[in-house]
CSV table of C-alpha atoms in Angstrom, one decimal:
chain,number,residue,atom,x,y,z
A,1,MET,CA,4.2,-6.9,-17.1
A,2,TYR,CA,5.7,-6.3,-13.4
A,3,SER,CA,5.5,-3.2,-11.5
A,4,ARG,CA,8.2,-0.9,-10.7
A,5,ALA,CA,8.3,-2.2,-6.9
A,6,HIS,CA,8.1,-5.8,-8.0
A,7,LEU,CA,11.3,-5.6,-10.3
A,8,LEU,CA,13.1,-3.5,-7.4
A,9,ILE,CA,12.3,-6.2,-4.9
A,10,GLU,CA,13.6,-8.8,-7.3
A,11,LEU,CA,16.9,-7.0,-7.7
A,12,GLU,CA,17.0,-6.9,-3.8
A,13,GLN,CA,16.7,-10.5,-4.0
A,14,GLN,CA,19.3,-11.2,-6.4
A,15,LYS,CA,21.7,-8.9,-4.5
A,16,LEU,CA,21.1,-10.9,-1.3
A,17,GLN,CA,21.6,-14.2,-2.9
A,18,LYS,CA,24.8,-13.2,-4.3
A,19,ASP,CA,26.3,-11.5,-1.3
A,20,SER,CA,24.4,-11.9,1.8
A,21,PRO,CA,25.8,-10.1,4.8
A,22,TRP,CA,26.8,-12.3,7.9
A,23,GLY,CA,23.9,-13.5,10.0
A,24,ILE,CA,21.2,-12.6,7.9
A,25,GLU,CA,19.4,-15.0,6.1
A,26,ALA,CA,16.4,-13.6,3.8
A,27,SER,CA,13.5,-15.6,2.1
A,28,ILE,CA,10.1,-14.6,0.4
A,29,LEU,CA,7.2,-15.6,2.8
A,30,ASP,CA,5.1,-16.8,0.0
A,31,GLU,CA,6.3,-17.8,-3.7
A,32,THR,CA,2.8,-16.1,-4.8
A,33,SER,CA,3.7,-12.8,-3.8
A,34,ILE,CA,7.6,-11.1,-3.6
A,35,PHE,CA,6.1,-8.4,-1.3
A,36,GLU,CA,6.5,-10.3,1.7
A,37,TRP,CA,9.5,-11.6,3.3
A,38,MET,CA,10.8,-13.5,6.5
A,39,VAL,CA,14.1,-12.7,7.3
A,40,LYS,CA,16.5,-14.7,10.1
A,41,ILE,CA,18.9,-12.2,11.8
A,42,LYS,CA,21.4,-13.4,14.2
A,43,GLY,CA,23.3,-11.6,16.9
A,44,LEU,CA,26.5,-10.2,16.4
A,45,LYS,CA,29.3,-11.8,17.7
A,46,ASN,CA,31.3,-11.0,20.9
A,47,THR,CA,28.2,-9.0,22.1
A,48,LEU,CA,25.3,-9.9,24.3
A,49,TRP,CA,22.9,-11.0,21.6
A,50,GLU,CA,25.4,-13.4,20.1
A,51,GLY,CA,24.0,-16.6,19.5
A,52,GLY,CA,20.5,-15.2,19.4
A,53,ILE,CA,18.2,-16.1,16.1
A,54,PHE,CA,15.4,-13.3,15.8
A,55,LYS,CA,12.8,-13.7,12.9
A,56,VAL,CA,11.7,-10.3,10.9
A,57,TYR,CA,8.9,-9.7,9.1
A,58,ILE,CA,9.0,-7.3,6.2
A,59,LYS,CA,6.2,-6.2,3.7
A,60,PHE,CA,6.6,-4.2,0.9
A,61,ASP,CA,4.1,-2.3,-1.3
A,62,GLU,CA,3.7,-0.8,-4.6
A,63,HIS,CA,5.3,2.8,-3.5
A,64,TYR,CA,8.7,1.0,-2.8
A,65,ASN,CA,11.3,2.6,-3.1
A,66,TYR,CA,9.7,5.8,-2.6
A,67,ARG,CA,9.0,4.7,1.0
A,68,PRO,CA,10.3,2.2,3.3
A,69,PRO,CA,8.9,-1.3,3.7
A,70,GLN,CA,7.0,-2.0,6.9
A,71,VAL,CA,9.4,-4.3,9.3
A,72,TYR,CA,8.3,-6.1,12.6
A,73,PHE,CA,10.3,-8.6,14.8
A,74,GLN,CA,8.2,-11.9,14.7
A,75,THR,CA,10.6,-13.1,17.6
A,76,ILE,CA,10.3,-9.8,19.9
A,77,PRO,CA,13.5,-9.4,21.7
A,78,PHE,CA,13.6,-7.5,25.2
A,79,HIS,CA,15.0,-4.3,23.8
A,80,PRO,CA,14.5,-0.5,24.7
A,81,ASN,CA,14.3,0.2,21.0
A,82,VAL,CA,11.7,-2.8,20.0
A,83,ASP,CA,8.0,-2.2,20.6
A,84,VAL,CA,7.1,-5.1,22.9
A,85,GLY,CA,3.4,-5.3,21.6
A,86,THR,CA,3.7,-5.1,17.6
A,87,GLY,CA,7.7,-6.0,17.5
A,88,LYS,CA,7.9,-2.8,15.4
A,89,PRO,CA,11.4,-1.8,15.8
A,90,CYS,CA,12.2,2.2,16.6
A,91,VAL,CA,14.5,3.3,13.5
A,92,ASP,CA,14.3,6.9,12.1
A,93,PHE,CA,14.6,6.3,8.4
A,94,LEU,CA,11.8,3.5,8.6
A,95,ASP,CA,9.5,5.4,10.6
A,96,ASN,CA,9.7,9.0,9.2
A,97,ASN,CA,9.3,8.6,5.2
A,98,GLU,CA,11.3,12.0,5.2
A,99,GLN,CA,14.3,10.6,6.7
A,100,TRP,CA,14.1,7.6,4.1
A,101,LYS,CA,16.3,7.7,0.9
A,102,GLU,CA,15.5,5.7,-2.2
A,103,ASN,CA,19.4,4.6,-2.2
A,104,TYR,CA,18.6,2.8,0.8
A,105,SER,CA,18.9,-1.3,0.0
A,106,LEU,CA,17.2,-4.2,1.8
A,107,SER,CA,20.8,-5.4,2.9
A,108,MET,CA,21.5,-1.9,4.8
A,109,ILE,CA,18.1,-2.1,6.3
A,110,LEU,CA,18.7,-5.9,7.7
A,111,ILE,CA,22.2,-4.6,8.7
A,112,SER,CA,20.9,-1.8,10.8
A,113,LEU,CA,18.5,-3.9,12.6
A,114,GLN,CA,21.3,-6.5,13.5
A,115,THR,CA,23.5,-3.6,14.8
A,116,LEU,CA,20.7,-2.1,16.9
A,117,LEU,CA,20.5,-5.1,19.2
A,118,SER,CA,23.8,-4.5,20.6
A,119,ASN,CA,23.6,-0.7,20.3
A,120,PRO,CA,20.3,0.2,22.1
A,121,ILE,CA,19.2,3.8,22.6
A,122,VAL,CA,17.6,4.5,25.7
A,123,LYS,CA,16.8,8.1,24.7
A,124,ASN,CA,12.8,8.0,23.6
A,125,ALA,CA,12.7,4.4,24.1
A,126,VAL,CA,9.6,2.5,23.0
A,127,ASN,CA,10.3,-0.5,25.6
A,128,VAL,CA,10.4,1.9,28.9
A,129,GLU,CA,11.2,-1.1,31.2
A,130,ALA,CA,13.8,-2.3,29.0
A,131,ALA,CA,15.6,1.0,28.9
A,132,HIS,CA,15.2,1.5,32.8
A,133,MET,CA,16.7,-2.0,33.5
A,134,LEU,CA,19.6,-1.0,31.1
A,135,LEU,CA,20.2,2.1,33.1
A,136,THR,CA,19.8,1.1,36.7
A,137,SER,CA,20.7,-2.7,36.2
A,138,PRO,CA,22.9,-3.6,33.4
A,139,ASP,CA,23.8,-7.1,35.2
A,140,SER,CA,19.9,-7.8,35.3
A,141,TYR,CA,19.5,-6.2,31.6
A,142,ALA,CA,22.4,-8.8,30.6
A,143,GLN,CA,20.7,-11.8,31.9
A,144,MET,CA,17.5,-10.8,30.2
A,145,VAL,CA,19.2,-10.5,27.1
A,146,LYS,CA,20.8,-14.2,27.8
A,147,GLU,CA,17.2,-15.4,28.5
A,148,CYS,CA,16.2,-13.9,25.4
A,149,VAL,CA,19.0,-15.6,23.0
A,150,ILE,CA,18.0,-18.9,24.7
A,151,ALA,CA,14.6,-18.4,24.1
A,152,SER,CA,15.1,-17.7,20.2
A,153,GLN,CA,17.1,-20.9,19.7
A,154,LYS,CA,14.7,-23.2,21.2
A,155,VAL,CA,12.0,-21.3,19.1
A,156,GLU,CA,14.3,-21.9,15.8
A,157,ALA,CA,14.4,-25.4,16.9
A,158,GLY,CA,10.7,-25.9,17.6
A,159,GLU,CA,10.6,-25.9,21.2
A,160,THR,CA,8.4,-24.6,23.8
A,161,ILE,CA,9.5,-22.1,26.5
A,162,ASP,CA,8.7,-22.5,30.2
A,163,ILE,CA,8.2,-19.0,31.6
A,164,THR,CA,9.1,-20.5,35.0
A,165,GLU,CA,12.7,-20.8,34.1
A,166,THR,CA,13.4,-17.2,34.1
A,167,LYS,CA,15.8,-16.1,37.0
A,168,ILE,CA,14.9,-12.6,36.9
A,169,LYS,CA,12.6,-11.4,39.8
A,170,PRO,CA,10.3,-8.8,39.4
A,171,VAL,CA,11.6,-5.4,39.8
A,172,ALA,CA,9.2,-2.3,40.4
A,173,SER,CA,10.4,0.4,38.1
A,174,LYS,CA,11.4,3.8,39.8
A,175,LEU,CA,10.3,5.3,36.6
A,176,GLN,CA,6.9,3.8,36.7
A,177,HIS,CA,6.6,5.1,40.4
A,178,SER,CA,7.2,8.4,39.7
A,179,ARG,CA,4.5,8.9,36.9
A,180,ALA,CA,2.2,7.0,38.8
A,181,ALA,CA,2.7,10.0,41.2
A,182,LYS,CA,2.1,12.4,38.9
A,183,THR,CA,-1.8,12.4,38.6
A,184,THR,CA,-1.9,15.6,36.7
A,185,GLN,CA,-0.1,14.3,33.8
A,186,SER,CA,-2.3,13.9,30.4
A,187,LEU,CA,-0.5,10.7,29.5
A,188,ARG,CA,-1.4,7.7,32.1
A,189,SER,CA,1.4,5.0,33.1
A,190,VAL,CA,0.1,1.6,33.3
A,191,LYS,CA,2.1,-0.7,35.6
A,192,LEU,CA,2.8,-3.9,34.1
A,193,SER,CA,4.3,-6.8,35.9
A,194,PHE,CA,7.3,-9.3,34.7
A,195,GLU,CA,5.5,-12.4,34.9
A,196,ASP,CA,2.9,-10.6,32.3
A,197,TYR,CA,5.4,-9.0,30.2
A,198,HIS,CA,7.6,-12.0,30.2
A,199,LYS,CA,4.2,-14.0,29.0
A,200,THR,CA,3.3,-11.8,26.5
A,201,TRP,CA,6.7,-12.0,25.1
A,202,CYS,CA,7.0,-15.8,24.8
A,203,ALA,CA,3.4,-15.9,23.2
A,204,ILE,CA,4.7,-13.2,20.6
A,205,ALA,CA,8.0,-14.9,20.3
A,206,THR,CA,6.7,-18.4,19.7
A,207,SER,CA,4.1,-17.5,17.1
A,208,GLN,CA,4.6,-19.4,13.7
A,209,THR,CA,4.0,-18.4,10.3
A,210,LYS,CA,1.9,-21.7,9.8
A,211,LEU,CA,-1.5,-20.6,8.8
A,212,THR,CA,-2.8,-24.0,10.9
A,213,GLN,CA,-1.1,-22.6,13.9
A,214,ALA,CA,-2.9,-19.4,15.9
A,215,ASN,CA,-1.1,-16.8,17.5
A,216,PRO,CA,-2.1,-16.9,21.2
A,217,VAL,CA,-1.8,-13.1,21.6
A,218,VAL,CA,-3.7,-12.5,18.6
A,219,GLU,CA,-6.4,-15.1,20.1
A,220,SER,CA,-6.7,-13.4,23.2
A,221,VAL,CA,-7.6,-9.8,21.6
A,222,LYS,CA,-9.7,-11.1,18.8
A,223,ASP,CA,-12.8,-10.2,20.4
A,224,LYS,CA,-11.5,-7.1,22.2
A,225,ASP,CA,-11.7,-3.9,19.6
A,226,LYS,CA,-9.7,-1.6,21.9
A,227,LEU,CA,-6.7,-4.2,22.4
A,228,GLN,CA,-6.7,-5.1,18.6
A,229,GLU,CA,-6.3,-1.4,17.8
A,230,ILE,CA,-3.1,-1.2,20.2
A,231,HIS,CA,-1.8,-4.7,18.9
A,232,PHE,CA,-2.1,-4.0,15.2
A,233,GLY,CA,-1.7,-0.4,15.3
A,234,ILE,CA,-5.2,0.5,13.6
A,235,SER,CA,-8.6,0.2,14.4
A,236,ARG,CA,-10.9,-2.9,13.5
A,237,GLN,CA,-12.9,-0.9,10.9
A,238,ASP,CA,-9.8,0.1,9.3
A,239,VAL,CA,-8.6,-3.6,9.0
A,240,GLU,CA,-11.8,-4.7,7.5
A,241,GLN,CA,-11.8,-2.0,4.9
A,242,GLN,CA,-8.5,-2.4,3.9
A,243,PHE,CA,-9.1,-6.5,3.7
A,244,GLN,CA,-12.0,-5.6,1.5
A,245,LYS,CA,-10.1,-3.6,-0.8
A,246,GLN,CA,-7.7,-6.0,-0.9
A,247,VAL,CA,-10.3,-8.5,-2.1
A,248,GLU,CA,-11.8,-6.2,-4.7
A,249,ASP,CA,-8.4,-5.5,-5.9
A,250,HIS,CA,-7.5,-9.0,-6.4
A,251,ASN,CA,-11.0,-9.9,-8.1
A,252,ASN,CA,-10.2,-6.8,-10.4
A,253,LEU,CA,-7.0,-8.4,-11.4
A,254,VAL,CA,-8.0,-12.0,-11.7
A,255,TYR,CA,-11.5,-11.3,-13.5
A,256,GLY,CA,-11.7,-7.7,-15.0
A,257,VAL,CA,-14.0,-4.9,-13.7
A,258,PHE,CA,-17.6,-6.2,-15.0
A,259,LYS,CA,-20.5,-3.9,-15.9
A,260,ASN,CA,-24.1,-4.0,-16.6
A,261,LYS,CA,-24.8,-4.8,-20.0
A,262,PRO,CA,-26.6,-2.2,-21.8
A,263,SER,CA,-29.9,-2.7,-23.6
A,264,ALA,CA,-30.6,-3.1,-27.2
A,265,GLY,CA,-32.3,0.1,-27.3
A,266,GLU,CA,-29.1,2.0,-25.7
A,267,ILE,CA,-26.9,0.2,-28.0
A,268,LYS,CA,-29.1,1.4,-31.1
A,269,ALA,CA,-29.1,4.8,-29.7
A,270,ALA,CA,-25.3,4.9,-29.3
A,271,LYS,CA,-24.7,3.8,-32.8
A,272,LEU,CA,-27.2,6.0,-34.3
A,273,ALA,CA,-25.4,9.0,-32.2
A,274,GLN,CA,-21.8,8.0,-33.6
A,275,LEU,CA,-22.9,7.7,-37.2
A,276,ASN,CA,-24.7,11.0,-36.9
A,277,LYS,CA,-21.1,12.4,-35.2
A,278,MET,CA,-19.1,11.1,-38.2
A,279,LYS,CA,-21.8,12.7,-40.7
A,280,GLU,CA,-21.1,15.8,-39.4
A,281,MET,CA,-17.4,15.3,-39.4
A,282,TYR,CA,-17.0,13.9,-42.9
A,283,ARG,CA,-19.7,15.0,-44.8
A,284,PRO,CA,-18.4,18.3,-47.0
A,285,PRO,CA,-20.4,21.4,-47.0
A,286,LYS,CA,-23.5,21.7,-49.6
A,287,GLN,CA,-24.0,24.5,-51.9
A,288,SER,CA,-27.1,24.9,-54.0
A,289,PRO,CA,-26.5,24.7,-58.0
A,290,GLU,CA,-27.0,28.1,-59.4
A,291,PRO,CA,-29.4,28.2,-62.4
A,292,ASN,CA,-27.8,27.4,-65.9
A,293,ASP,CA,-28.0,29.7,-69.1
A,294,GLU,CA,-30.8,27.5,-70.5
A,295,ASN,CA,-33.0,27.8,-67.0
A,296,ARG,CA,-32.2,31.4,-67.2
A,297,GLU,CA,-33.4,31.9,-70.8
A,298,LYS,CA,-36.6,30.1,-70.2
A,299,LEU,CA,-37.3,32.2,-67.3
A,300,LEU,CA,-36.4,35.4,-69.4
A,301,ASN,CA,-38.8,34.2,-72.3
A,302,ARG,CA,-41.8,33.2,-70.5
A,303,PRO,CA,-44.8,34.4,-72.7
A,304,ASP,CA,-47.4,35.1,-69.9
A,305,ILE,CA,-45.2,37.7,-68.5
A,306,GLU,CA,-45.1,41.1,-70.5
A,307,ASP,CA,-44.0,43.6,-67.6
A,308,GLN,CA,-40.1,43.5,-67.4
A,309,ASP,CA,-40.0,44.7,-63.7
A,310,ILE,CA,-42.2,41.9,-62.4
A,311,LEU,CA,-39.9,39.3,-64.2
A,312,ASP,CA,-36.8,41.0,-62.9
A,313,LYS,CA,-38.3,40.8,-59.6
A,314,GLU,CA,-39.2,37.4,-59.7
A,315,VAL,CA,-35.7,36.4,-61.0
A,316,ASP,CA,-34.2,38.4,-58.2
A,317,ASP,CA,-36.4,36.4,-55.7
A,318,LEU,CA,-35.5,33.3,-57.1
A,319,VAL,CA,-31.5,34.1,-56.9
A,320,ASN,CA,-32.3,34.8,-53.4
A,321,TRP,CA,-33.9,32.2,-52.4
A,322,THR,CA,-31.6,29.6,-53.9
A,323,ASN,CA,-28.7,31.4,-52.2
A,324,ASN,CA,-30.4,31.3,-48.7
A,325,LEU,CA,-31.1,27.1,-48.9
A,326,ASN,CA,-30.1,25.6,-45.7
A,327,SER,CA,-28.2,22.5,-46.8
A,328,ASN,CA,-29.0,20.4,-43.5
A,329,ALA,CA,-32.5,20.2,-44.6
A,330,ILE,CA,-31.8,18.6,-47.5
A,331,ASP,CA,-32.4,14.9,-47.4
A,332,THR,CA,-29.3,13.2,-49.0
A,333,THR,CA,-30.7,9.7,-48.8
């Protein structure tokens, strides 16, 4: 029996196969799990991003559609609203569960990402350099977008990218200078050269989903806990805990939950306790039989008793004794 989330995702898959939006091609990443998807999004026509092909990784969980899926650009564009380190797009209903609605479909999410490329929002941008370039040097931003489009096409074709082909020269950001001058700020701005940024972008953009090919960025931070925490968004300890929990959940689903076999004495004691409990539940209350007329006559005609008062007292004591018998003390076996 499939879960509610599994059935909803399966329904989304059928809708996309039947009526897929233009420039969007979605497929399940692994046939063994419907919860992980890889999507190709093409840039809209008559925009700077026309011709670009950007891969997007989507991960659902068992809480879908009560909360949104996790969405990351694998081919990370140079965009004010896309995190250069993780590829996570800055979309309000994906970042805030309170703004997410259950009637939002997967098609709507993908169309929103496609529209976001050509409609950047510079306010609260996660890529400050891209936002600053868009505001101060639109031509440089357009050239950078063009190179991103060409790079995405090469990635799609399986070609490698030469970072020396870029025509954009490193530009020192005025915003970075102004932040560096404010030494009293609680947040410290880090200056990043264009070559370092472009190298990082190319490394992430050329990453493949094949297990045999390593991601160069992940390889460079695998021995650095702090960089891993920044790259993945969670600490290394949390990653290990989640991995361990997934392994335990998988083993429980596949093999079941095993418990230690009880000893023979424990089994016998449990059975006896169950039998005693059943006896108490179904055994009717016992009543001691009162003396019949024949026994009463024998008691009254005892030849060795002459004193009637003594006889009456003995009879009364006998009746009281029989009435006060404890039914639980009687052995029924």
